[in-house]
Amino acid sequence: MATDTKSAAGEPLVAVRDLRVSFRLGGDAIFEAVKGVSFDIPVHSTVALVGESGSGKSVTALSILGLLPPENSIVDARSRIEFGGRNLVGLPMRAMREMRGADISMIFQEPMTSLNPVFTVGFQLAEVLHLHRGLSPRAARKRAIELLDEVGIPEPRRRIDAFPSQMSGGQQQRVMIAMAIACEPKLLIADEPTTALDVTIQKQILDLIAALQRRHRMSVLFITHDLAVVGEIADHVVVMRNGEVREQGPAKQVFEAPRDDYTKALLQCRPELDHRPMRLPVIDDFMGGSGPQHTEERKRGVAPGDAVVLDVKGLGKSFFVREGVFGRREFKAAADVSFKLRRGRTLGLVGESGSGKTTVGLTLMRLHEATAGVALFEGRDILSMSDREFMAYKKRIQIIFQNPYASLNPRFTIGQILTEPMQIHGIGANVRERTDLVFELLGKVGLPDASFYKYPHEFSGGQRQRVAIARCLTLKPEVLICDESVSALDVSVQAQVLNLLQDLQDEFNLAYLFISHDLAVVKYISDEVMVMNEGRVVELADADTIYRHPRETYTQRLLSAIPKGWHAARAAA
């Protein structure tokens, strides 16, 4: 049964007071993740909890729901999380289970790990309604269809029997939202719900959460590292770093007159659409109070005399899906894709999920077999040559994958990961020479020499991506394909990696094919931009032209979905 959370005038819906959370690391070691955090969540408002990975945002949210792992987490007995006249800290498990879903719900970052892959979405929605509302199977199914319709799932009567794997990422997140609002909770916790989504789907999800909040009169605790998103949705902002609150207050105050250097840094780290500095500001530029050191503009664009390193003509890639007993249906993931990649320049490749961006990158690396077209590298078609012939070109064309957690061998040390490609391709006369080169590359990507002896799990996501970049550089490539290589990183770490990529391009004259759904990042780093939709190129021009004067309706729609931040959002309101 839902708790009565009607507040007296001025009382918050949730009051977090002196929250302290620690984790046992083995033996007597203790890590203090949250250090005396206090803030309020007012009734019918959106509070944004902002900070980098490791700041304690998610631990704070999980503490509210009592979802911390009991085997190694310690919540200080003096901590208080007041909700509906009760302290949720130390609340019996049965009472907490009754509250979850009914009074407080949560949308998790990755819907595919939150939805059960062996049950239909309708079954999972009905289960929530049965457990918390006691609805019969027929009534629960009817209500589940209504919820799917409310969150914008097309043909809800048909899609209710679909499995999560049969839905796109945006649709999966909508199902998660439907489950979260099924019992009309007073508080909705959204933990990075749009991080892995492209800009148009992100905007749809943000608009949906805002509309549902108004309709159901909920409060929302929105957890994110992206202040551009926060500026569009938040009433109040709480900024966290290293388990502590650095600054909090109304969104207007935090955005227009930030007091803490860390808040100022977060606001400046993300690339701006109307400004392209030589180097993006990073956290360290602000923590001493000095501010960014490189304010001059970087010129972008291509010149007629720029050498073409890769000339792609009519590239196509089809996948075939079984249909019936003997039939099969062709799905064209990429069709008639043509472009020129120039030495020392960056071609940004943008589009929604499913537009064919990654397919193009993987096909050029021959990780997919092309079904049409040519890719000329120094006049030779790398798509039609034999595997043996292509071996010599592998080291000249490299790829940085999106997920650094999955692309590094967890059983190898960083030294082994970086020397292995050199051994395979015969780079370096002996072990000593290869080792010396690895230490040189570690320095170039900003990692200490001690990294050579460590394993991937000992590094953060940003550091692992630096290792992945260093691995590509071991082969001294001429073309680097960056496949969503900064999309999962905090804005501050993202700025560091983008600066690193730019430094490497300046030094080695590398050509980048930069694949991303983040159009602000693409605008910053690209000389030219190619827009794809449903496997086809719809627009190709220099970066400034695309962003200032997009010709195609699809490009205009993509650009209009970019989070504009506090000032632009309020100006448009």
Coordinates of C-alpha atoms in Angstrom, one line a residue:
M1 CA 0.0 0.0 0.0
A2 CA 1.4 3.4 -0.9
T3 CA 2.7 5.7 1.8
D4 CA 1.0 9.0 2.4
T5 CA 3.5 11.6 1.3
K6 CA 1.4 14.7 1.4
S7 CA 3.8 17.4 2.8
A8 CA 3.1 20.3 4.9
A9 CA 3.8 23.7 3.4
G10 CA 7.5 24.0 2.6
E11 CA 8.4 20.4 3.6
P12 CA 10.4 18.4 1.0
L13 CA 9.2 15.1 -0.4
V14 CA 12.6 13.6 0.5
A15 CA 15.2 14.9 2.8
V16 CA 18.7 13.4 2.7
R17 CA 20.7 14.3 5.8
D18 CA 24.4 13.5 6.5
L19 CA 24.3 10.4 4.3
R20 CA 27.5 8.4 4.7
V21 CA 28.1 5.1 2.7
S22 CA 31.3 3.0 2.8
F23 CA 32.3 -0.3 1.1
R24 CA 34.4 -3.1 2.4
L25 CA 37.2 -3.8 -0.1
G26 CA 38.6 -6.9 1.5
G27 CA 40.5 -7.4 4.7
D28 CA 40.3 -4.3 6.8
A29 CA 40.2 -1.9 3.9
I30 CA 37.2 0.5 3.7
F31 CA 36.3 2.9 0.9
E32 CA 34.1 5.9 1.8
A33 CA 32.0 6.5 -1.3
V34 CA 29.5 9.1 0.2
K35 CA 30.8 11.5 2.8
G36 CA 28.0 13.4 4.7
V37 CA 25.7 14.3 1.8
S38 CA 22.6 16.4 2.5
F39 CA 20.0 17.7 0.1
D40 CA 16.2 18.0 -0.4
I41 CA 13.9 16.8 -3.2
P42 CA 10.9 19.2 -3.1
V43 CA 7.4 18.1 -4.1
H44 CA 6.6 18.1 -7.8
S45 CA 10.1 19.3 -8.9
T46 CA 13.2 17.9 -10.7
V47 CA 16.4 17.7 -8.8
A48 CA 19.6 17.0 -10.9
L49 CA 22.4 15.1 -9.2
V50 CA 25.5 16.0 -11.2
G51 CA 29.1 14.8 -11.1
E52 CA 31.7 12.6 -12.7
S53 CA 31.9 8.8 -12.4
G54 CA 32.9 8.0 -8.9
S55 CA 31.4 11.1 -7.4
G56 CA 28.8 9.1 -5.4
K57 CA 25.7 10.0 -7.5
S58 CA 24.4 6.5 -8.1
V59 CA 25.4 5.3 -4.6
T60 CA 23.3 8.1 -3.2
A61 CA 20.3 7.1 -5.4
L62 CA 20.6 3.4 -4.5
S63 CA 20.7 4.3 -0.8
I64 CA 17.3 6.0 -1.1
L65 CA 15.8 2.7 -2.5
G66 CA 17.8 0.4 -0.2
L67 CA 19.5 -1.3 -3.2
L68 CA 23.1 -1.2 -2.0
P69 CA 24.7 -4.7 -1.8
P70 CA 24.3 -5.9 1.8
E71 CA 27.4 -8.0 1.7
N72 CA 29.9 -5.2 1.5
S73 CA 28.1 -1.8 1.9
I74 CA 27.9 0.1 5.2
V75 CA 25.4 2.9 5.7
D76 CA 26.2 5.0 8.8
A77 CA 23.5 4.6 11.4
R78 CA 23.4 8.4 11.9
S79 CA 22.4 8.9 8.2
R80 CA 18.8 9.9 7.6
I81 CA 16.7 9.7 4.4
E82 CA 13.3 11.1 5.4
F83 CA 10.3 10.1 3.2
G84 CA 6.7 10.2 4.3
G85 CA 7.5 10.6 7.9
R86 CA 9.9 7.6 8.0
N87 CA 13.6 7.2 7.9
L88 CA 14.4 4.8 5.1
V89 CA 17.8 4.0 6.5
G90 CA 17.5 0.7 8.4
L91 CA 13.9 0.2 7.2
P92 CA 12.9 -3.5 7.3
M93 CA 13.3 -5.2 4.0
R94 CA 9.6 -6.0 3.7
A95 CA 8.6 -2.4 4.2
M96 CA 11.2 -1.3 1.7
R97 CA 10.0 -3.8 -0.9
E98 CA 6.4 -2.4 -0.5
M99 CA 7.7 1.1 -1.1
R100 CA 9.8 0.3 -4.2
G101 CA 7.7 0.8 -7.3
A102 CA 4.7 2.0 -5.4
D103 CA 6.1 5.1 -3.8
I104 CA 9.6 5.4 -5.3
S105 CA 10.7 4.0 -8.7
M106 CA 13.9 4.0 -10.6
I107 CA 14.9 4.0 -14.3
F108 CA 18.3 2.5 -14.7
Q109 CA 21.0 3.5 -17.3
E110 CA 21.1 0.3 -19.4
P111 CA 17.6 -1.1 -20.1
M112 CA 19.0 -4.3 -21.6
T113 CA 20.5 -5.3 -18.3
S114 CA 17.3 -4.2 -16.4
L115 CA 14.7 -6.0 -18.5
N116 CA 14.5 -9.7 -18.4
P117 CA 15.4 -11.0 -21.9
V118 CA 13.3 -14.3 -21.5
F119 CA 10.0 -12.6 -20.7
T120 CA 7.9 -10.3 -22.9
V121 CA 7.6 -6.6 -22.0
G122 CA 3.9 -7.2 -21.3
F123 CA 4.6 -9.9 -18.8
Q124 CA 7.1 -7.7 -17.0
L125 CA 4.8 -4.7 -16.8
A126 CA 1.9 -6.9 -15.7
E127 CA 4.1 -8.4 -12.9
V128 CA 4.6 -4.9 -11.4
L129 CA 0.9 -4.2 -11.5
H130 CA 0.0 -7.5 -9.9
L131 CA 2.6 -7.2 -7.1
H132 CA 1.9 -3.6 -6.1
R133 CA -1.7 -3.1 -7.2
G134 CA -3.1 -6.6 -7.0
L135 CA -4.6 -6.4 -10.5
S136 CA -6.0 -9.6 -12.2
P137 CA -4.1 -10.8 -15.3
R138 CA -6.7 -9.4 -17.6
A139 CA -6.8 -6.0 -15.8
A140 CA -3.0 -5.9 -15.6
R141 CA -2.6 -6.6 -19.4
K142 CA -5.1 -3.8 -20.2
R143 CA -3.3 -1.3 -18.0
A144 CA 0.1 -2.4 -19.4
I145 CA -1.2 -1.6 -22.9
E146 CA -2.3 1.8 -21.7
L147 CA 1.1 2.5 -20.1
L148 CA 2.9 1.5 -23.3
D149 CA 0.7 3.9 -25.2
E150 CA 1.4 6.6 -22.7
V151 CA 5.1 6.4 -23.1
G152 CA 4.9 6.4 -26.9
I153 CA 5.4 2.8 -27.9
P154 CA 3.8 2.4 -31.4
E155 CA 1.1 -0.3 -31.8
P156 CA 1.1 -1.1 -28.0
R157 CA -1.5 -3.9 -28.5
R158 CA 1.0 -5.7 -30.7
R159 CA 4.3 -4.7 -29.1
I160 CA 3.1 -5.8 -25.6
D161 CA 4.0 -9.4 -26.6
A162 CA 7.5 -8.4 -27.9
F163 CA 10.7 -9.4 -26.1
P164 CA 13.2 -6.7 -25.1
S165 CA 15.6 -7.8 -27.8
Q166 CA 13.0 -7.0 -30.5
M167 CA 12.9 -3.4 -29.5
S168 CA 15.3 -0.5 -30.1
G169 CA 17.3 1.1 -27.3
G170 CA 14.9 4.0 -27.1
Q171 CA 11.9 1.7 -27.0
Q172 CA 13.5 -0.4 -24.3
Q173 CA 14.1 2.8 -22.2
R174 CA 10.4 3.7 -22.8
V175 CA 9.4 0.3 -21.4
M176 CA 11.5 0.9 -18.4
I177 CA 9.8 4.3 -17.8
A178 CA 6.4 2.6 -18.2
M179 CA 7.4 0.1 -15.5
A180 CA 8.6 2.9 -13.3
I181 CA 5.4 4.9 -13.5
A182 CA 3.0 2.0 -13.5
C183 CA 2.1 2.5 -9.8
E184 CA 2.2 6.3 -10.0
P185 CA 5.1 6.8 -7.6
K186 CA 5.7 10.1 -5.8
L187 CA 9.4 10.0 -6.7
L188 CA 11.0 8.8 -9.9
I189 CA 14.8 8.3 -9.9
A190 CA 16.4 8.4 -13.3
D191 CA 20.0 7.2 -13.3
E192 CA 21.7 8.4 -16.6
P193 CA 18.6 7.3 -18.6
T194 CA 19.8 9.0 -21.9
T195 CA 23.6 8.5 -21.8
A196 CA 23.8 5.8 -24.6
L197 CA 21.0 7.2 -26.8
D198 CA 21.3 9.4 -29.9
V199 CA 20.3 13.0 -29.7
T200 CA 16.8 12.7 -31.1
I201 CA 15.9 9.7 -28.9
Q202 CA 17.5 11.5 -25.9
K203 CA 15.3 14.5 -26.5
Q204 CA 12.2 12.3 -26.8
I205 CA 13.0 10.6 -23.5
L206 CA 13.6 13.9 -21.7
D207 CA 10.4 15.4 -23.1
L208 CA 8.6 12.2 -22.0
I209 CA 9.9 12.3 -18.5
A210 CA 9.0 16.0 -18.2
A211 CA 5.4 15.4 -19.5
L212 CA 4.9 12.4 -17.2
Q213 CA 6.1 14.4 -14.3
R214 CA 3.5 17.1 -15.0
R215 CA 0.8 14.7 -15.6
H216 CA 1.4 12.5 -12.6
R217 CA 2.7 15.3 -10.3
M218 CA 5.8 13.4 -9.5
S219 CA 9.2 14.5 -8.2
V220 CA 12.2 13.5 -10.2
L221 CA 15.8 12.8 -9.1
F222 CA 17.7 13.0 -12.4
I223 CA 21.3 11.7 -12.2
T224 CA 23.7 12.7 -15.0
H225 CA 27.2 14.0 -15.8
D226 CA 25.9 16.2 -18.7
L227 CA 25.1 19.8 -17.6
A228 CA 23.7 20.6 -21.0
V229 CA 20.9 18.1 -20.3
V230 CA 20.5 19.4 -16.8
G231 CA 20.0 22.9 -18.0
E232 CA 16.9 21.9 -19.9
I233 CA 15.1 19.9 -17.2
A234 CA 16.2 20.8 -13.7
D235 CA 14.6 23.0 -11.1
H236 CA 17.4 22.4 -8.5
V237 CA 20.9 21.2 -9.0
V238 CA 23.2 19.2 -6.6
V239 CA 26.9 19.0 -7.8
M240 CA 28.9 16.1 -6.3
R241 CA 32.6 15.2 -6.4
N242 CA 34.5 12.5 -4.6
G243 CA 31.5 11.7 -2.4
E244 CA 30.8 15.2 -1.3
V245 CA 28.4 18.0 -2.3
R246 CA 30.4 20.8 -3.8
E247 CA 27.5 23.1 -4.6
Q248 CA 23.7 23.0 -4.6
G249 CA 20.8 25.4 -5.2
P250 CA 18.2 26.5 -7.7
A251 CA 19.2 25.8 -11.3
K252 CA 19.2 29.5 -12.2
Q253 CA 21.7 30.2 -9.5
V254 CA 24.0 27.3 -10.3
F255 CA 24.1 28.0 -14.0
E256 CA 24.2 31.8 -14.0
A257 CA 26.4 32.3 -10.9
P258 CA 28.3 29.1 -10.0
R259 CA 30.3 29.5 -6.8
D260 CA 32.5 26.4 -6.8
D261 CA 35.4 26.0 -9.2
Y262 CA 34.4 22.4 -9.9
T263 CA 30.9 23.5 -11.0
K264 CA 32.5 26.1 -13.3
A265 CA 34.7 23.4 -14.8
L266 CA 31.8 21.1 -15.5
L267 CA 29.9 23.9 -17.3
Q268 CA 32.9 24.7 -19.5
C269 CA 34.2 21.2 -20.4
R270 CA 31.5 20.3 -22.9
P271 CA 32.1 21.5 -26.4
E272 CA 30.0 24.5 -27.4
L273 CA 28.3 24.8 -30.8
D274 CA 29.3 28.5 -31.3
H275 CA 32.9 28.2 -30.1
R276 CA 35.8 26.0 -31.0
P277 CA 38.9 26.6 -28.8
M278 CA 42.3 25.2 -29.7
R279 CA 41.9 22.9 -26.7
L280 CA 38.8 22.1 -24.6
P281 CA 39.0 23.2 -21.0
V282 CA 39.5 20.4 -18.4
I283 CA 38.8 20.2 -14.7
D284 CA 42.4 21.0 -13.7
D285 CA 42.2 24.3 -15.7
F286 CA 39.7 25.6 -13.1
M287 CA 40.5 23.9 -9.8
G288 CA 43.4 26.4 -9.3
G289 CA 41.1 29.3 -10.2
S290 CA 43.0 30.3 -13.3
G291 CA 40.5 29.2 -15.9
P292 CA 41.2 27.8 -19.4
Q293 CA 44.5 28.7 -21.0
H294 CA 43.7 28.2 -24.7
T295 CA 40.9 30.5 -25.8
E296 CA 41.9 31.1 -29.4
E297 CA 39.7 29.6 -32.1
R298 CA 40.8 26.5 -34.1
K299 CA 40.1 26.7 -37.8
R300 CA 38.3 23.8 -39.5
G301 CA 37.5 22.8 -43.0
V302 CA 39.3 21.2 -46.0
A303 CA 41.3 22.8 -48.8
P304 CA 41.4 21.8 -52.4
G305 CA 45.1 20.7 -52.1
D306 CA 44.5 18.3 -49.1
A307 CA 45.7 14.8 -50.1
V308 CA 43.0 12.1 -50.1
V309 CA 44.1 9.1 -48.1
L310 CA 40.9 7.0 -48.4
D311 CA 38.4 7.3 -51.3
V312 CA 35.2 5.4 -50.7
K313 CA 32.8 4.9 -53.6
G314 CA 29.4 3.2 -53.6
L315 CA 30.0 1.3 -50.4
G316 CA 27.2 -1.2 -49.5
K317 CA 26.6 -3.7 -46.8
S318 CA 23.6 -6.0 -46.6
F319 CA 22.5 -8.4 -43.9
F320 CA 20.1 -11.3 -44.7
V321 CA 17.3 -12.3 -42.3
R322 CA 15.7 -15.7 -42.5
E323 CA 12.0 -15.5 -43.5
G324 CA 9.9 -18.7 -43.5
V325 CA 11.5 -22.1 -44.1
F326 CA 13.5 -21.4 -47.2
G327 CA 13.2 -17.6 -47.7
R328 CA 15.4 -14.7 -46.6
R329 CA 15.0 -11.0 -46.6
E330 CA 17.7 -8.5 -47.4
F331 CA 18.4 -5.6 -45.0
K332 CA 20.6 -2.9 -46.4
A333 CA 22.6 -1.5 -43.4
A334 CA 24.6 0.7 -45.8
A335 CA 23.9 1.6 -49.4
D336 CA 25.8 3.6 -52.0
V337 CA 28.0 5.4 -49.4
S338 CA 30.7 7.6 -50.9
F339 CA 33.2 10.0 -49.4
K340 CA 36.8 11.1 -49.4
L341 CA 38.9 11.1 -46.2
R342 CA 41.7 13.6 -46.3
R343 CA 45.1 13.3 -44.6
G344 CA 45.3 15.3 -41.4
R345 CA 41.6 16.0 -41.4
T346 CA 38.5 14.7 -39.6
L347 CA 35.3 13.5 -41.2
G348 CA 32.5 13.3 -38.7
L349 CA 29.9 10.7 -39.3
V350 CA 26.5 11.3 -37.6
G351 CA 23.0 9.9 -37.6
E352 CA 20.5 8.1 -35.4
S353 CA 21.0 4.6 -34.1
G354 CA 20.5 2.2 -37.0
S355 CA 21.6 4.8 -39.6
G356 CA 24.5 2.7 -40.7
K357 CA 27.4 4.7 -39.1
T358 CA 29.1 1.8 -37.3
T359 CA 28.5 -0.5 -40.2
V360 CA 30.5 1.8 -42.5
G361 CA 33.4 1.8 -40.0
L362 CA 33.4 -1.9 -39.5
T363 CA 33.1 -2.6 -43.2
L364 CA 36.2 -0.4 -43.9
M365 CA 38.1 -2.4 -41.3
R366 CA 36.8 -5.6 -43.0
L367 CA 35.2 -6.7 -39.8
H368 CA 32.1 -6.9 -42.1
E369 CA 32.3 -8.1 -45.7
A370 CA 31.2 -5.4 -48.1
T371 CA 28.5 -6.3 -50.6
A372 CA 29.2 -3.4 -52.9
G373 CA 31.6 -0.6 -53.6
V374 CA 35.3 0.1 -53.3
A375 CA 37.6 1.8 -50.8
L376 CA 40.7 3.0 -52.4
F377 CA 43.8 3.4 -50.3
E378 CA 46.7 4.8 -52.4
G379 CA 44.8 3.6 -55.4
R380 CA 44.2 0.0 -54.2
D381 CA 40.9 -1.3 -53.2
I382 CA 41.3 -2.6 -49.6
L383 CA 37.8 -4.3 -49.8
S384 CA 38.6 -6.7 -52.6
M385 CA 42.2 -7.7 -51.8
S386 CA 43.0 -11.0 -50.2
D387 CA 43.4 -11.4 -46.4
R388 CA 47.1 -11.8 -46.9
E389 CA 47.4 -8.6 -49.0
F390 CA 45.2 -6.7 -46.5
M391 CA 47.6 -7.7 -43.6
A392 CA 50.0 -5.0 -44.7
Y393 CA 47.2 -2.4 -44.6
K394 CA 45.8 -3.4 -41.2
K395 CA 48.4 -1.5 -39.4
R396 CA 47.7 1.6 -41.5
I397 CA 44.0 1.7 -40.7
Q398 CA 43.0 1.2 -37.1
I399 CA 39.8 1.5 -35.0
I400 CA 39.0 2.7 -31.5
F401 CA 35.9 0.9 -30.3
Q402 CA 33.1 2.5 -28.2
N403 CA 33.5 0.3 -25.1
P404 CA 37.0 0.3 -23.6
Y405 CA 35.8 -2.2 -21.0
A406 CA 35.1 -4.8 -23.7
S407 CA 37.9 -4.1 -26.1
L408 CA 40.9 -4.7 -23.8
N409 CA 41.9 -8.3 -22.8
P410 CA 41.4 -8.5 -19.0
R411 CA 44.1 -11.2 -18.7
F412 CA 46.8 -9.1 -20.3
T413 CA 48.8 -6.3 -18.6
I414 CA 48.8 -3.0 -20.4
G415 CA 52.4 -3.8 -21.5
Q416 CA 51.3 -7.0 -23.1
I417 CA 48.2 -5.3 -24.8
L418 CA 50.5 -2.7 -26.4
T419 CA 53.4 -4.9 -27.4
E420 CA 51.3 -7.7 -29.0
P421 CA 50.3 -5.7 -32.1
M422 CA 53.9 -4.8 -32.7
Q423 CA 55.0 -8.4 -32.4
I424 CA 52.3 -9.5 -34.9
H425 CA 53.3 -6.8 -37.5
G426 CA 57.0 -7.0 -37.0
I427 CA 57.5 -3.5 -35.5
G428 CA 60.6 -3.1 -33.4
A429 CA 63.8 -5.2 -33.7
N430 CA 63.5 -6.8 -30.3
V431 CA 61.6 -6.9 -27.0
R432 CA 63.6 -3.9 -25.6
E433 CA 62.9 -1.7 -28.6
R434 CA 59.2 -2.5 -28.4
T435 CA 59.1 -1.9 -24.7
D436 CA 60.8 1.5 -25.1
L437 CA 58.2 2.4 -27.7
V438 CA 55.4 1.4 -25.4
F439 CA 56.7 3.7 -22.6
E440 CA 57.0 6.5 -25.1
L441 CA 53.3 6.0 -26.2
L442 CA 52.1 5.8 -22.6
G443 CA 53.6 9.2 -22.1
K444 CA 51.9 10.6 -25.3
V445 CA 48.5 9.5 -24.1
G446 CA 49.1 10.8 -20.6
L447 CA 49.5 7.6 -18.6
P448 CA 52.4 7.0 -16.1
D449 CA 55.1 4.4 -16.7
A450 CA 53.7 2.2 -13.9
S451 CA 50.7 1.6 -16.2
F452 CA 52.8 -0.9 -18.2
Y453 CA 52.6 -3.5 -15.3
K454 CA 48.9 -3.0 -14.5
Y455 CA 45.7 -4.7 -15.8
P456 CA 42.7 -3.0 -17.4
H457 CA 40.5 -3.4 -14.4
E458 CA 42.8 -1.1 -12.4
F459 CA 42.0 1.9 -14.7
S460 CA 39.0 4.2 -15.1
G461 CA 37.0 4.3 -18.3
G462 CA 38.8 7.3 -19.6
Q463 CA 42.2 5.7 -18.8
R464 CA 41.2 2.5 -20.6
Q465 CA 40.2 4.6 -23.7
R466 CA 43.7 6.1 -23.6
V467 CA 45.2 2.6 -23.6
A468 CA 43.0 1.7 -26.6
I469 CA 44.3 4.8 -28.4
A470 CA 47.9 3.9 -27.5
R471 CA 47.3 0.4 -28.9
C472 CA 46.3 1.9 -32.2
L473 CA 49.3 4.1 -32.2
T474 CA 51.7 1.2 -31.8
L475 CA 51.2 0.4 -35.5
K476 CA 51.7 4.1 -36.6
P477 CA 48.4 4.2 -38.5
E478 CA 47.5 6.8 -41.1
V479 CA 43.7 6.4 -40.7
L480 CA 42.0 6.1 -37.4
I481 CA 38.3 5.2 -37.1
C482 CA 36.8 6.4 -33.9
D483 CA 33.5 4.5 -33.3
E484 CA 31.6 6.4 -30.5
S485 CA 35.0 6.4 -28.7
V486 CA 34.0 9.2 -26.2
S487 CA 30.3 8.7 -25.9
A488 CA 30.4 6.8 -22.6
L489 CA 32.8 9.1 -20.9
D490 CA 32.2 11.9 -18.4
V491 CA 32.3 15.4 -20.0
S492 CA 35.6 16.2 -18.2
V493 CA 37.3 12.9 -19.3
Q494 CA 35.7 13.3 -22.8
A495 CA 37.5 16.7 -23.1
Q496 CA 40.8 15.2 -22.1
V497 CA 40.4 12.4 -24.8
L498 CA 39.3 14.9 -27.5
N499 CA 42.3 17.1 -26.7
L500 CA 44.5 14.0 -26.9
L501 CA 43.1 13.0 -30.3
Q502 CA 43.6 16.5 -31.6
D503 CA 47.2 16.6 -30.3
L504 CA 48.0 13.2 -32.0
Q505 CA 46.4 14.4 -35.3
D506 CA 48.5 17.6 -35.2
E507 CA 51.7 15.6 -34.5
F508 CA 51.2 12.6 -36.8
N509 CA 49.0 14.1 -39.5
L510 CA 46.4 11.4 -38.9
A511 CA 43.1 11.2 -40.8
Y512 CA 40.0 10.5 -38.5
L513 CA 36.7 9.0 -39.4
F514 CA 34.9 10.1 -36.2
I515 CA 31.6 8.3 -35.7
S516 CA 29.3 9.7 -33.0
H517 CA 25.7 10.5 -32.1
D518 CA 26.9 13.5 -30.1
L519 CA 26.6 16.4 -32.5
A520 CA 28.3 18.9 -30.2
V521 CA 31.4 16.8 -30.1
V522 CA 31.3 16.2 -33.8
K523 CA 31.0 19.9 -34.5
Y524 CA 34.1 20.6 -32.3
I525 CA 36.5 18.0 -33.8
S526 CA 35.4 17.7 -37.5
D527 CA 36.5 19.5 -40.6
E528 CA 33.7 17.8 -42.6
V529 CA 30.4 16.2 -41.5
M530 CA 28.6 13.4 -43.3
V531 CA 25.0 12.7 -42.2
M532 CA 23.5 9.2 -42.6
N533 CA 19.9 8.0 -42.4
E534 CA 18.7 4.5 -43.0
G535 CA 22.0 3.4 -44.5
R536 CA 22.3 6.3 -47.0
V537 CA 24.3 9.6 -47.0
V538 CA 21.8 12.4 -46.9
E539 CA 24.2 15.4 -46.6
L540 CA 27.9 16.0 -46.7
A541 CA 29.6 19.3 -46.3
D542 CA 32.2 21.2 -44.1
A543 CA 31.3 21.3 -40.4
D544 CA 30.3 24.9 -40.1
T545 CA 28.1 24.8 -43.2
I546 CA 26.2 21.7 -41.9
Y547 CA 25.6 23.3 -38.5
R548 CA 24.7 26.8 -39.8
H549 CA 22.8 26.0 -42.9
P550 CA 21.6 22.3 -43.0
R551 CA 19.8 21.6 -46.2
E552 CA 18.0 18.3 -45.4
T553 CA 15.0 18.1 -43.0
Y554 CA 16.6 15.1 -41.3
T555 CA 19.8 17.1 -40.6
Q556 CA 17.7 20.0 -39.2
R557 CA 15.8 17.6 -36.9
L558 CA 19.1 16.1 -35.6
L559 CA 20.5 19.6 -34.9
S560 CA 17.3 20.8 -33.2
A561 CA 17.6 17.9 -30.7
I562 CA 21.0 18.9 -29.4
P563 CA 20.7 19.9 -25.7
K564 CA 21.3 23.6 -25.7
G565 CA 21.9 24.1 -21.9
W566 CA 20.4 26.5 -19.4
H567 CA 20.5 29.8 -21.3
A568 CA 19.2 28.6 -24.6
A569 CA 16.5 26.4 -23.0
R570 CA 15.3 29.4 -20.9
A571 CA 15.4 31.8 -23.8
A572 CA 13.2 29.4 -25.8
A573 CA 10.8 28.9 -23.0

